[in-house]
Amino acid sequence: MAEGVLGRLPKWPRNALNNSVIAAEQAYRKRSGLPLLTDADIEALKTGVPMPWEGGDGAPAAPAAPAPAAAAPAVPVAAAPAAGGTISPDVQKQVDAGKKWSKSSIAAEQARRKRNNLAPLNDAEITALLGEPLAPAAAAPAPAAATPAAAARPAAPAASAQPAPSATASVARAGTSTTYVGTPAVGTSKAAAAGGVPATGPEDNEVNQGRRRLAWAMVAAFLTAWFIAFFRFFLPRTLFEPATTFKIGYPSDFGLGVDTKFQQKYRIWVDRTPDRIFVIYARCTHLGCTPDWKPSENKFKCPCHGSGYDNEGINFEGPAPRPMDRAHVQIAPDGQIQVDVAKLYQWPKGQASQFNEGDGNNGAWLRA
């Protein structure tokens, strides 16, 4: 890859740059078709030291002198173990195949090993699978004589000479999110990790379990109430009223005058005269109130507006327009008086009376 392109980065000397500035520079280089920053360049920008290809004055460094002919051949990346552990045989086979692994593949392999209770990949295996250079311990010593161009180059701090451990290695073992330079596309395997989102869900502790139970209980309660209201719509709304036909006893049970013992239960008075028995429906013909029987005055008195009726229910004072109605009576087969308040006999004002209808055994009255 071509090197020595400064792009929009400030010249040396410069302060250490943060990830957002470096990501912006990478995006600019990608749009402009310039060579992208390497891992060594990014590490140098973060630590505030010159990039490997920079001189002390910010200009590209002179090319290094060719190595002596008698120098020992370079050691393959996976030939010697790096710091952090040895390479297992199965990982060595993957490295010998020549295919470099991505950071997401490393993280997936670590997760698989954790599920299967296998030993996790160590730093040396992760470095070898990623194809990164080995630690300086395995590198050949630098030649004693430095070229003039190399002598003019400022010495980099010791921390910059040794690459930092792979971020993916520590992330894959810890299970937290991975930080990437740039912004991965939404929906890719690196998007969540680049945004700082852990790869796993919320912690399965007692507090989170209680919250989930509460949420599901509220959902169940809402659905239950909704279904009850839905099915209640199809049930009939029945109004239960007392029966309109009933028996009140034998004719011999009633003496002369007004009997009020059925007023509360059936809203009637049983009235017996020397020649007949009839039943008065206890409703004022003015506005429908229930009058009171006044034995001392021998009359019915409405408490609402003062209408007065005699002992046979005939109006004689107050705003009542006509006498109170009388219910249908008849002798049942067992000899008792059967009353039907659904059929009433009236005496409309200015019209003929219905109080004499019937044959004395079935109608508005009975023979005493």
mmCIF file of C-alpha atoms in Angstrom:
data_model
loop_
_atom_site.group_PDB
_atom_site.id
_atom_site.type_symbol
_atom_site.label_atom_id
_atom_site.label_comp_id
_atom_site.label_asym_id
_atom_site.label_seq_id
_atom_site.Cartn_x
_atom_site.Cartn_y
_atom_site.Cartn_z
ATOM 1 C CA MET A 1 0.000 0.000 0.000
ATOM 2 C CA ALA A 2 1.313 3.472 -0.825
ATOM 3 C CA GLU A 3 2.426 5.542 2.162
ATOM 4 C CA GLY A 4 3.523 9.097 2.834
ATOM 5 C CA VAL A 5 0.147 10.838 2.176
ATOM 6 C CA LEU A 6 -0.636 13.401 4.872
ATOM 7 C CA GLY A 7 -4.195 14.110 3.697
ATOM 8 C CA ARG A 8 -5.958 16.557 5.993
ATOM 9 C CA LEU A 9 -3.910 15.599 9.059
ATOM 10 C CA PRO A 10 -1.861 18.389 10.721
ATOM 11 C CA LYS A 11 1.889 18.282 10.175
ATOM 12 C CA TRP A 12 4.280 17.167 12.865
ATOM 13 C CA PRO A 13 4.632 18.296 15.624
ATOM 14 C CA ARG A 14 0.985 17.736 16.631
ATOM 15 C CA ASN A 15 -1.007 16.633 19.645
ATOM 16 C CA ALA A 16 -2.518 13.185 20.083
ATOM 17 C CA LEU A 17 -5.737 12.732 18.038
ATOM 18 C CA ASN A 18 -8.946 11.089 19.264
ATOM 19 C CA ASN A 19 -10.948 8.398 17.507
ATOM 20 C CA SER A 20 -13.468 10.802 15.952
ATOM 21 C CA VAL A 21 -10.752 12.854 14.185
ATOM 22 C CA ILE A 22 -9.063 9.686 12.943
ATOM 23 C CA ALA A 23 -12.397 8.277 11.730
ATOM 24 C CA ALA A 24 -13.114 11.522 9.842
ATOM 25 C CA GLU A 25 -9.689 11.326 8.188
ATOM 26 C CA GLN A 26 -10.294 7.699 7.164
ATOM 27 C CA ALA A 27 -13.659 8.638 5.652
ATOM 28 C CA TYR A 28 -12.053 11.527 3.735
ATOM 29 C CA ARG A 29 -9.323 9.258 2.358
ATOM 30 C CA LYS A 30 -11.893 6.666 1.306
ATOM 31 C CA ARG A 31 -13.943 9.275 -0.576
ATOM 32 C CA SER A 32 -10.864 10.819 -2.185
ATOM 33 C CA GLY A 33 -9.275 7.515 -3.224
ATOM 34 C CA LEU A 34 -6.217 8.049 -1.002
ATOM 35 C CA PRO A 35 -4.417 5.250 0.838
ATOM 36 C CA LEU A 36 -6.072 4.523 4.174
ATOM 37 C CA LEU A 37 -4.239 4.895 7.466
ATOM 38 C CA THR A 38 -2.642 1.684 8.636
ATOM 39 C CA ASP A 39 -2.887 0.294 12.137
ATOM 40 C CA ALA A 40 0.623 1.614 12.883
ATOM 41 C CA ASP A 41 -0.359 5.091 11.634
ATOM 42 C CA ILE A 42 -3.489 5.087 13.786
ATOM 43 C CA GLU A 43 -1.547 3.986 16.861
ATOM 44 C CA ALA A 44 1.005 6.746 16.306
ATOM 45 C CA LEU A 45 -1.739 9.379 15.899
ATOM 46 C CA LYS A 46 -3.388 8.271 19.119
ATOM 47 C CA THR A 47 -0.148 8.364 21.142
ATOM 48 C CA GLY A 48 1.007 11.704 19.654
ATOM 49 C CA VAL A 49 4.208 10.453 17.988
ATOM 50 C CA PRO A 50 5.268 10.707 14.338
ATOM 51 C CA MET A 51 3.844 8.106 12.011
ATOM 52 C CA PRO A 52 6.414 5.526 10.828
ATOM 53 C CA TRP A 53 6.798 7.196 7.430
ATOM 54 C CA GLU A 54 7.105 10.748 8.836
ATOM 55 C CA GLY A 55 10.381 12.587 9.567
ATOM 56 C CA GLY A 56 10.891 14.915 12.469
ATOM 57 C CA ASP A 57 9.865 17.931 10.356
ATOM 58 C CA GLY A 58 6.624 16.399 9.114
ATOM 59 C CA ALA A 59 8.061 15.472 5.672
ATOM 60 C CA PRO A 60 8.134 11.875 4.480
ATOM 61 C CA ALA A 61 11.136 10.008 5.789
ATOM 62 C CA ALA A 62 13.864 8.864 3.472
ATOM 63 C CA PRO A 63 13.647 5.217 2.464
ATOM 64 C CA ALA A 64 15.594 2.936 4.724
ATOM 65 C CA ALA A 65 18.878 1.472 3.488
ATOM 66 C CA PRO A 66 18.652 -2.029 2.090
ATOM 67 C CA ALA A 67 19.449 -4.783 4.527
ATOM 68 C CA PRO A 68 22.862 -6.511 4.267
ATOM 69 C CA ALA A 69 22.983 -9.486 1.944
ATOM 70 C CA ALA A 70 24.003 -11.767 4.775
ATOM 71 C CA ALA A 71 20.935 -10.957 6.835
ATOM 72 C CA ALA A 72 18.971 -13.922 8.074
ATOM 73 C CA PRO A 73 15.736 -14.719 6.200
ATOM 74 C CA ALA A 74 12.489 -13.355 7.689
ATOM 75 C CA VAL A 75 10.695 -15.664 10.014
ATOM 76 C CA PRO A 76 7.053 -16.461 9.025
ATOM 77 C CA VAL A 77 4.379 -14.859 11.167
ATOM 78 C CA ALA A 78 3.109 -18.079 12.671
ATOM 79 C CA ALA A 79 6.449 -19.899 12.809
ATOM 80 C CA ALA A 80 7.392 -18.721 16.309
ATOM 81 C CA PRO A 81 5.053 -18.166 19.250
ATOM 82 C CA ALA A 82 4.318 -14.554 20.184
ATOM 83 C CA ALA A 83 3.910 -13.105 23.649
ATOM 84 C CA GLY A 84 0.732 -14.177 25.373
ATOM 85 C CA GLY A 85 0.802 -17.952 24.821
ATOM 86 C CA THR A 86 1.509 -20.677 22.260
ATOM 87 C CA ILE A 87 -0.434 -21.547 19.133
ATOM 88 C CA SER A 88 -2.452 -24.751 19.291
ATOM 89 C CA PRO A 89 -2.253 -27.268 16.419
ATOM 90 C CA ASP A 90 -5.800 -26.603 15.169
ATOM 91 C CA VAL A 91 -5.150 -22.844 15.041
ATOM 92 C CA GLN A 92 -1.805 -23.499 13.317
ATOM 93 C CA LYS A 93 -3.690 -25.356 10.562
ATOM 94 C CA GLN A 94 -5.931 -22.325 10.037
ATOM 95 C CA VAL A 95 -2.889 -20.049 9.842
ATOM 96 C CA ASP A 96 -1.075 -22.371 7.395
ATOM 97 C CA ALA A 97 -4.132 -22.233 5.124
ATOM 98 C CA GLY A 98 -3.176 -18.600 4.454
ATOM 99 C CA LYS A 99 -6.622 -17.060 5.094
ATOM 100 C CA LYS A 100 -6.728 -14.012 7.386
ATOM 101 C CA TRP A 101 -9.563 -13.883 9.895
ATOM 102 C CA SER A 102 -11.629 -10.755 10.553
ATOM 103 C CA LYS A 103 -12.255 -9.361 14.016
ATOM 104 C CA SER A 104 -15.894 -10.442 13.921
ATOM 105 C CA SER A 105 -14.805 -14.001 13.044
ATOM 106 C CA ILE A 106 -12.472 -13.986 16.039
ATOM 107 C CA ALA A 107 -15.287 -12.836 18.314
ATOM 108 C CA ALA A 108 -17.636 -15.534 16.946
ATOM 109 C CA GLU A 109 -14.975 -18.206 17.521
ATOM 110 C CA GLN A 110 -14.476 -17.022 21.089
ATOM 111 C CA ALA A 111 -18.227 -17.217 21.715
ATOM 112 C CA ARG A 112 -18.371 -20.738 20.252
ATOM 113 C CA ARG A 113 -15.520 -21.885 22.468
ATOM 114 C CA LYS A 114 -17.215 -20.394 25.521
ATOM 115 C CA ARG A 115 -20.498 -22.199 24.753
ATOM 116 C CA ASN A 116 -18.677 -25.511 24.272
ATOM 117 C CA ASN A 117 -16.463 -25.068 27.383
ATOM 118 C CA LEU A 118 -13.304 -24.938 25.254
ATOM 119 C CA ALA A 119 -10.164 -22.941 26.011
ATOM 120 C CA PRO A 120 -10.424 -19.408 24.552
ATOM 121 C CA LEU A 121 -7.987 -18.126 21.939
ATOM 122 C CA ASN A 122 -4.922 -16.505 23.492
ATOM 123 C CA ASP A 123 -3.144 -13.374 22.290
ATOM 124 C CA ALA A 124 -0.672 -15.302 20.147
ATOM 125 C CA GLU A 125 -3.409 -17.267 18.360
ATOM 126 C CA ILE A 126 -5.527 -14.136 17.762
ATOM 127 C CA THR A 127 -2.500 -12.246 16.420
ATOM 128 C CA ALA A 128 -1.622 -15.112 14.086
ATOM 129 C CA LEU A 129 -5.198 -15.506 12.792
ATOM 130 C CA LEU A 130 -5.487 -11.763 12.120
ATOM 131 C CA GLY A 131 -2.168 -11.775 10.245
ATOM 132 C CA GLU A 132 -0.691 -9.048 12.475
ATOM 133 C CA PRO A 133 3.105 -8.769 12.928
ATOM 134 C CA LEU A 134 4.645 -10.652 15.786
ATOM 135 C CA ALA A 135 5.920 -9.043 18.972
ATOM 136 C CA PRO A 136 9.438 -7.518 18.897
ATOM 137 C CA ALA A 137 10.734 -10.446 20.935
ATOM 138 C CA ALA A 138 10.644 -12.619 17.802
ATOM 139 C CA ALA A 139 12.028 -9.957 15.468
ATOM 140 C CA ALA A 140 15.703 -9.804 14.419
ATOM 141 C CA PRO A 141 17.904 -7.179 16.186
ATOM 142 C CA ALA A 142 18.435 -3.914 14.323
ATOM 143 C CA PRO A 143 21.895 -3.425 12.664
ATOM 144 C CA ALA A 144 24.423 -1.560 14.769
ATOM 145 C CA ALA A 145 25.238 1.033 12.097
ATOM 146 C CA ALA A 146 22.399 3.347 11.210
ATOM 147 C CA THR A 147 22.156 5.186 7.952
ATOM 148 C CA PRO A 148 22.401 8.970 7.955
ATOM 149 C CA ALA A 149 18.712 9.296 7.128
ATOM 150 C CA ALA A 150 17.797 6.996 9.984
ATOM 151 C CA ALA A 151 20.090 8.948 12.317
ATOM 152 C CA ALA A 152 18.289 12.180 11.444
ATOM 153 C CA ARG A 153 14.942 10.615 12.236
ATOM 154 C CA PRO A 154 13.809 11.346 15.836
ATOM 155 C CA ALA A 155 13.716 8.349 18.071
ATOM 156 C CA ALA A 156 10.159 7.187 18.717
ATOM 157 C CA PRO A 157 9.133 6.325 22.284
ATOM 158 C CA ALA A 158 9.491 2.721 23.289
ATOM 159 C CA ALA A 159 5.745 2.411 23.574
ATOM 160 C CA SER A 160 5.309 3.164 19.857
ATOM 161 C CA ALA A 161 7.868 0.578 18.763
ATOM 162 C CA GLN A 162 5.882 -2.250 20.264
ATOM 163 C CA PRO A 163 2.310 -2.526 18.873
ATOM 164 C CA ALA A 164 -0.425 -2.562 21.442
ATOM 165 C CA PRO A 165 -2.283 -5.824 22.018
ATOM 166 C CA SER A 166 -5.088 -6.427 19.577
ATOM 167 C CA ALA A 167 -8.314 -4.704 20.682
ATOM 168 C CA THR A 168 -10.340 -7.569 19.274
ATOM 169 C CA ALA A 169 -8.441 -10.075 21.398
ATOM 170 C CA SER A 170 -9.389 -8.405 24.660
ATOM 171 C CA VAL A 171 -12.911 -7.668 23.482
ATOM 172 C CA ALA A 172 -13.570 -11.209 22.355
ATOM 173 C CA ARG A 173 -12.575 -12.554 25.763
ATOM 174 C CA ALA A 174 -14.418 -9.891 27.798
ATOM 175 C CA GLY A 175 -17.660 -9.985 25.821
ATOM 176 C CA THR A 176 -18.052 -6.181 25.564
ATOM 177 C CA SER A 177 -18.444 -4.049 22.460
ATOM 178 C CA THR A 178 -15.554 -3.434 20.007
ATOM 179 C CA THR A 179 -14.450 0.050 18.898
ATOM 180 C CA TYR A 180 -13.810 0.472 15.169
ATOM 181 C CA VAL A 181 -12.377 3.359 13.157
ATOM 182 C CA GLY A 182 -15.044 4.742 10.855
ATOM 183 C CA THR A 183 -18.757 3.999 10.861
ATOM 184 C CA PRO A 184 -19.739 0.478 9.728
ATOM 185 C CA ALA A 185 -22.874 0.124 7.650
ATOM 186 C CA VAL A 186 -26.121 -0.354 9.531
ATOM 187 C CA GLY A 187 -27.125 -4.011 9.663
ATOM 188 C CA THR A 188 -23.588 -5.398 9.441
ATOM 189 C CA SER A 189 -21.994 -7.522 12.142
ATOM 190 C CA LYS A 190 -19.775 -4.596 13.211
ATOM 191 C CA ALA A 191 -22.475 -1.913 13.429
ATOM 192 C CA ALA A 192 -23.671 -2.704 16.975
ATOM 193 C CA ALA A 193 -20.170 -3.075 18.341
ATOM 194 C CA ALA A 194 -19.008 0.169 16.707
ATOM 195 C CA GLY A 195 -21.898 2.005 18.352
ATOM 196 C CA GLY A 196 -20.837 0.785 21.797
ATOM 197 C CA VAL A 197 -23.713 -1.702 22.087
ATOM 198 C CA PRO A 198 -22.905 -5.010 23.804
ATOM 199 C CA ALA A 199 -23.442 -8.148 21.770
ATOM 200 C CA THR A 200 -25.616 -9.699 24.491
ATOM 201 C CA GLY A 201 -28.958 -8.638 26.018
ATOM 202 C CA PRO A 202 -29.621 -7.237 29.503
ATOM 203 C CA GLU A 203 -28.117 -9.041 32.442
ATOM 204 C CA ASP A 204 -30.295 -11.875 33.687
ATOM 205 C CA ASN A 205 -30.397 -10.851 37.341
ATOM 206 C CA GLU A 206 -33.213 -10.764 39.895
ATOM 207 C CA VAL A 207 -34.101 -7.106 39.232
ATOM 208 C CA ASN A 208 -34.526 -7.607 35.478
ATOM 209 C CA GLN A 209 -36.521 -10.778 36.043
ATOM 210 C CA GLY A 210 -38.892 -8.896 38.369
ATOM 211 C CA ARG A 211 -39.345 -6.158 35.766
ATOM 212 C CA ARG A 212 -40.181 -8.685 33.080
ATOM 213 C CA ARG A 213 -42.707 -10.419 35.334
ATOM 214 C CA LEU A 214 -44.364 -7.065 36.145
ATOM 215 C CA ALA A 215 -44.563 -6.132 32.451
ATOM 216 C CA TRP A 216 -46.132 -9.468 31.490
ATOM 217 C CA ALA A 217 -48.574 -9.262 34.421
ATOM 218 C CA MET A 218 -49.758 -5.828 33.229
ATOM 219 C CA VAL A 219 -50.199 -7.124 29.679
ATOM 220 C CA ALA A 220 -52.170 -10.139 30.938
ATOM 221 C CA ALA A 221 -54.391 -7.934 33.130
ATOM 222 C CA PHE A 222 -55.147 -5.613 30.219
ATOM 223 C CA LEU A 223 -56.049 -8.468 27.879
ATOM 224 C CA THR A 224 -58.216 -10.118 30.556
ATOM 225 C CA ALA A 225 -60.166 -6.906 31.193
ATOM 226 C CA TRP A 226 -60.601 -6.365 27.464
ATOM 227 C CA PHE A 227 -61.950 -9.883 26.892
ATOM 228 C CA ILE A 228 -64.363 -9.578 29.837
ATOM 229 C CA ALA A 229 -65.719 -6.312 28.447
ATOM 230 C CA PHE A 230 -65.972 -7.867 24.983
ATOM 231 C CA PHE A 231 -67.991 -10.914 26.101
ATOM 232 C CA ARG A 232 -70.125 -8.841 28.498
ATOM 233 C CA PHE A 233 -71.459 -7.019 25.446
ATOM 234 C CA PHE A 234 -73.252 -10.172 24.292
ATOM 235 C CA LEU A 235 -74.997 -10.883 27.628
ATOM 236 C CA PRO A 236 -78.593 -9.584 27.961
ATOM 237 C CA ARG A 237 -79.260 -6.762 30.413
ATOM 238 C CA THR A 238 -82.401 -8.100 32.082
ATOM 239 C CA LEU A 239 -84.421 -6.053 34.552
ATOM 240 C CA PHE A 240 -86.161 -8.332 37.028
ATOM 241 C CA GLU A 241 -89.448 -6.878 38.315
ATOM 242 C CA PRO A 242 -91.958 -8.373 40.710
ATOM 243 C CA ALA A 243 -94.762 -10.519 39.301
ATOM 244 C CA THR A 244 -97.925 -8.688 38.232
ATOM 245 C CA THR A 245 -100.235 -11.567 39.184
ATOM 246 C CA PHE A 246 -100.308 -12.846 42.766
ATOM 247 C CA LYS A 247 -102.637 -14.177 45.490
ATOM 248 C CA ILE A 248 -103.450 -12.269 48.653
ATOM 249 C CA GLY A 249 -105.571 -14.775 50.629
ATOM 250 C CA TYR A 250 -109.217 -15.731 51.084
ATOM 251 C CA PRO A 251 -112.092 -13.203 51.156
ATOM 252 C CA SER A 252 -112.805 -14.112 54.761
ATOM 253 C CA ASP A 253 -109.315 -12.860 55.729
ATOM 254 C CA PHE A 254 -110.328 -9.223 55.247
ATOM 255 C CA GLY A 255 -112.630 -7.149 57.422
ATOM 256 C CA LEU A 256 -114.541 -3.994 56.617
ATOM 257 C CA GLY A 257 -112.403 -1.007 55.706
ATOM 258 C CA VAL A 258 -108.931 -0.593 54.178
ATOM 259 C CA ASP A 259 -106.206 -3.216 54.638
ATOM 260 C CA THR A 260 -102.665 -1.833 54.021
ATOM 261 C CA LYS A 261 -100.516 -4.928 54.677
ATOM 262 C CA PHE A 262 -99.729 -5.389 50.933
ATOM 263 C CA GLN A 263 -98.730 -1.742 50.315
ATOM 264 C CA GLN A 264 -94.964 -2.275 50.612
ATOM 265 C CA LYS A 265 -94.792 -5.580 48.701
ATOM 266 C CA TYR A 266 -97.355 -5.121 45.920
ATOM 267 C CA ARG A 267 -98.350 -1.402 46.173
ATOM 268 C CA ILE A 268 -102.062 -2.177 46.690
ATOM 269 C CA TRP A 269 -104.784 -1.689 49.304
ATOM 270 C CA VAL A 270 -107.557 -4.191 49.850
ATOM 271 C CA ASP A 271 -110.835 -2.365 50.490
ATOM 272 C CA ARG A 272 -113.929 -4.174 51.753
ATOM 273 C CA THR A 273 -117.386 -2.629 51.873
ATOM 274 C CA PRO A 274 -120.616 -4.304 53.070
ATOM 275 C CA ASP A 275 -121.396 -5.650 49.573
ATOM 276 C CA ARG A 276 -118.058 -6.011 47.710
ATOM 277 C CA ILE A 277 -114.279 -6.407 47.859
ATOM 278 C CA PHE A 278 -111.961 -4.505 45.486
ATOM 279 C CA VAL A 279 -108.248 -3.679 45.280
ATOM 280 C CA ILE A 280 -107.018 -0.080 44.889
ATOM 281 C CA TYR A 281 -103.703 0.448 43.094
ATOM 282 C CA ALA A 282 -101.692 2.796 45.365
ATOM 283 C CA ARG A 283 -100.713 5.430 42.841
ATOM 284 C CA CYS A 284 -101.805 9.076 42.874
ATOM 285 C CA THR A 285 -103.402 10.074 39.594
ATOM 286 C CA HIS A 286 -101.726 13.486 39.725
ATOM 287 C CA LEU A 287 -97.998 12.690 39.341
ATOM 288 C CA GLY A 288 -97.743 9.037 40.444
ATOM 289 C CA CYS A 289 -96.759 9.361 44.114
ATOM 290 C CA THR A 290 -97.891 6.782 46.680
ATOM 291 C CA PRO A 291 -100.564 8.266 49.007
ATOM 292 C CA ASP A 292 -100.794 7.445 52.728
ATOM 293 C CA TRP A 293 -103.860 5.977 54.439
ATOM 294 C CA LYS A 294 -105.014 8.201 57.290
ATOM 295 C CA PRO A 295 -107.295 6.019 59.499
ATOM 296 C CA SER A 296 -108.143 8.918 61.822
ATOM 297 C CA GLU A 297 -109.381 10.984 58.878
ATOM 298 C CA ASN A 298 -110.750 7.991 56.924
ATOM 299 C CA LYS A 299 -109.057 9.120 53.725
ATOM 300 C CA PHE A 300 -105.945 8.705 51.509
ATOM 301 C CA LYS A 301 -103.602 11.716 51.459
ATOM 302 C CA CYS A 302 -100.831 12.219 48.879
ATOM 303 C CA PRO A 303 -97.668 13.598 50.556
ATOM 304 C CA CYS A 304 -96.415 15.222 47.348
ATOM 305 C CA HIS A 305 -99.036 17.809 46.418
ATOM 306 C CA GLY A 306 -101.881 17.258 48.880
ATOM 307 C CA SER A 307 -104.354 15.299 46.766
ATOM 308 C CA GLY A 308 -107.062 13.664 48.885
ATOM 309 C CA TYR A 309 -109.139 10.513 48.279
ATOM 310 C CA ASP A 310 -111.934 8.958 50.321
ATOM 311 C CA ASN A 311 -111.832 5.403 51.655
ATOM 312 C CA GLU A 312 -112.842 4.025 48.216
ATOM 313 C CA GLY A 313 -110.120 5.956 46.337
ATOM 314 C CA ILE A 314 -112.398 8.679 44.943
ATOM 315 C CA ASN A 315 -110.647 12.063 44.719
ATOM 316 C CA PHE A 316 -112.271 14.993 46.477
ATOM 317 C CA GLU A 317 -109.435 17.513 47.098
ATOM 318 C CA GLY A 318 -106.131 18.664 45.665
ATOM 319 C CA PRO A 319 -104.871 18.516 42.076
ATOM 320 C CA ALA A 320 -105.739 14.846 41.448
ATOM 321 C CA PRO A 321 -107.792 14.759 38.207
ATOM 322 C CA ARG A 322 -109.603 11.442 38.821
ATOM 323 C CA PRO A 323 -109.974 8.539 41.286
ATOM 324 C CA MET A 324 -107.182 6.030 41.835
ATOM 325 C CA ASP A 325 -107.232 2.918 39.627
ATOM 326 C CA ARG A 326 -108.478 -0.491 40.720
ATOM 327 C CA ALA A 327 -106.754 -3.815 39.908
ATOM 328 C CA HIS A 328 -108.365 -6.844 38.333
ATOM 329 C CA VAL A 329 -109.469 -9.458 40.918
ATOM 330 C CA GLN A 330 -110.900 -12.946 40.660
ATOM 331 C CA ILE A 331 -111.384 -16.073 42.728
ATOM 332 C CA ALA A 332 -108.668 -18.638 41.977
ATOM 333 C CA PRO A 333 -109.493 -22.370 41.818
ATOM 334 C CA ASP A 334 -108.191 -22.816 45.370
ATOM 335 C CA GLY A 335 -110.610 -20.130 46.624
ATOM 336 C CA GLN A 336 -108.053 -17.367 47.184
ATOM 337 C CA ILE A 337 -108.249 -13.860 45.752
ATOM 338 C CA GLN A 338 -105.962 -13.493 42.756
ATOM 339 C CA VAL A 339 -104.879 -9.937 41.828
ATOM 340 C CA ASP A 340 -103.556 -8.790 38.444
ATOM 341 C CA VAL A 341 -102.062 -5.263 38.563
ATOM 342 C CA ALA A 342 -101.249 -5.422 34.848
ATOM 343 C CA LYS A 343 -104.956 -4.874 34.177
ATOM 344 C CA LEU A 344 -106.340 -1.734 35.808
ATOM 345 C CA TYR A 345 -109.861 -0.237 35.841
ATOM 346 C CA GLN A 346 -110.129 3.558 35.656
ATOM 347 C CA TRP A 347 -112.654 6.331 35.998
ATOM 348 C CA PRO A 348 -111.492 9.002 33.537
ATOM 349 C CA LYS A 349 -112.643 12.528 34.214
ATOM 350 C CA GLY A 350 -115.899 13.284 32.445
ATOM 351 C CA GLN A 351 -116.320 9.668 31.234
ATOM 352 C CA ALA A 352 -118.081 6.496 32.373
ATOM 353 C CA SER A 353 -116.604 4.578 35.288
ATOM 354 C CA GLN A 354 -115.051 1.096 34.872
ATOM 355 C CA PHE A 355 -115.282 0.277 38.587
ATOM 356 C CA ASN A 356 -118.459 -1.807 38.138
ATOM 357 C CA GLU A 357 -117.144 -4.054 35.373
ATOM 358 C CA GLY A 358 -117.216 -7.788 36.024
ATOM 359 C CA ASP A 359 -119.741 -10.290 37.334
ATOM 360 C CA GLY A 360 -118.763 -10.068 40.977
ATOM 361 C CA ASN A 361 -116.389 -13.008 40.664
ATOM 362 C CA ASN A 362 -114.021 -11.837 37.915
ATOM 363 C CA GLY A 363 -113.426 -8.157 37.173
ATOM 364 C CA ALA A 364 -113.064 -4.867 39.068
ATOM 365 C CA TRP A 365 -114.734 -6.244 42.251
ATOM 366 C CA LEU A 366 -115.822 -9.372 44.133
ATOM 367 C CA ARG A 367 -118.918 -10.096 46.096
ATOM 368 C CA ALA A 368 -118.339 -9.802 49.796
#
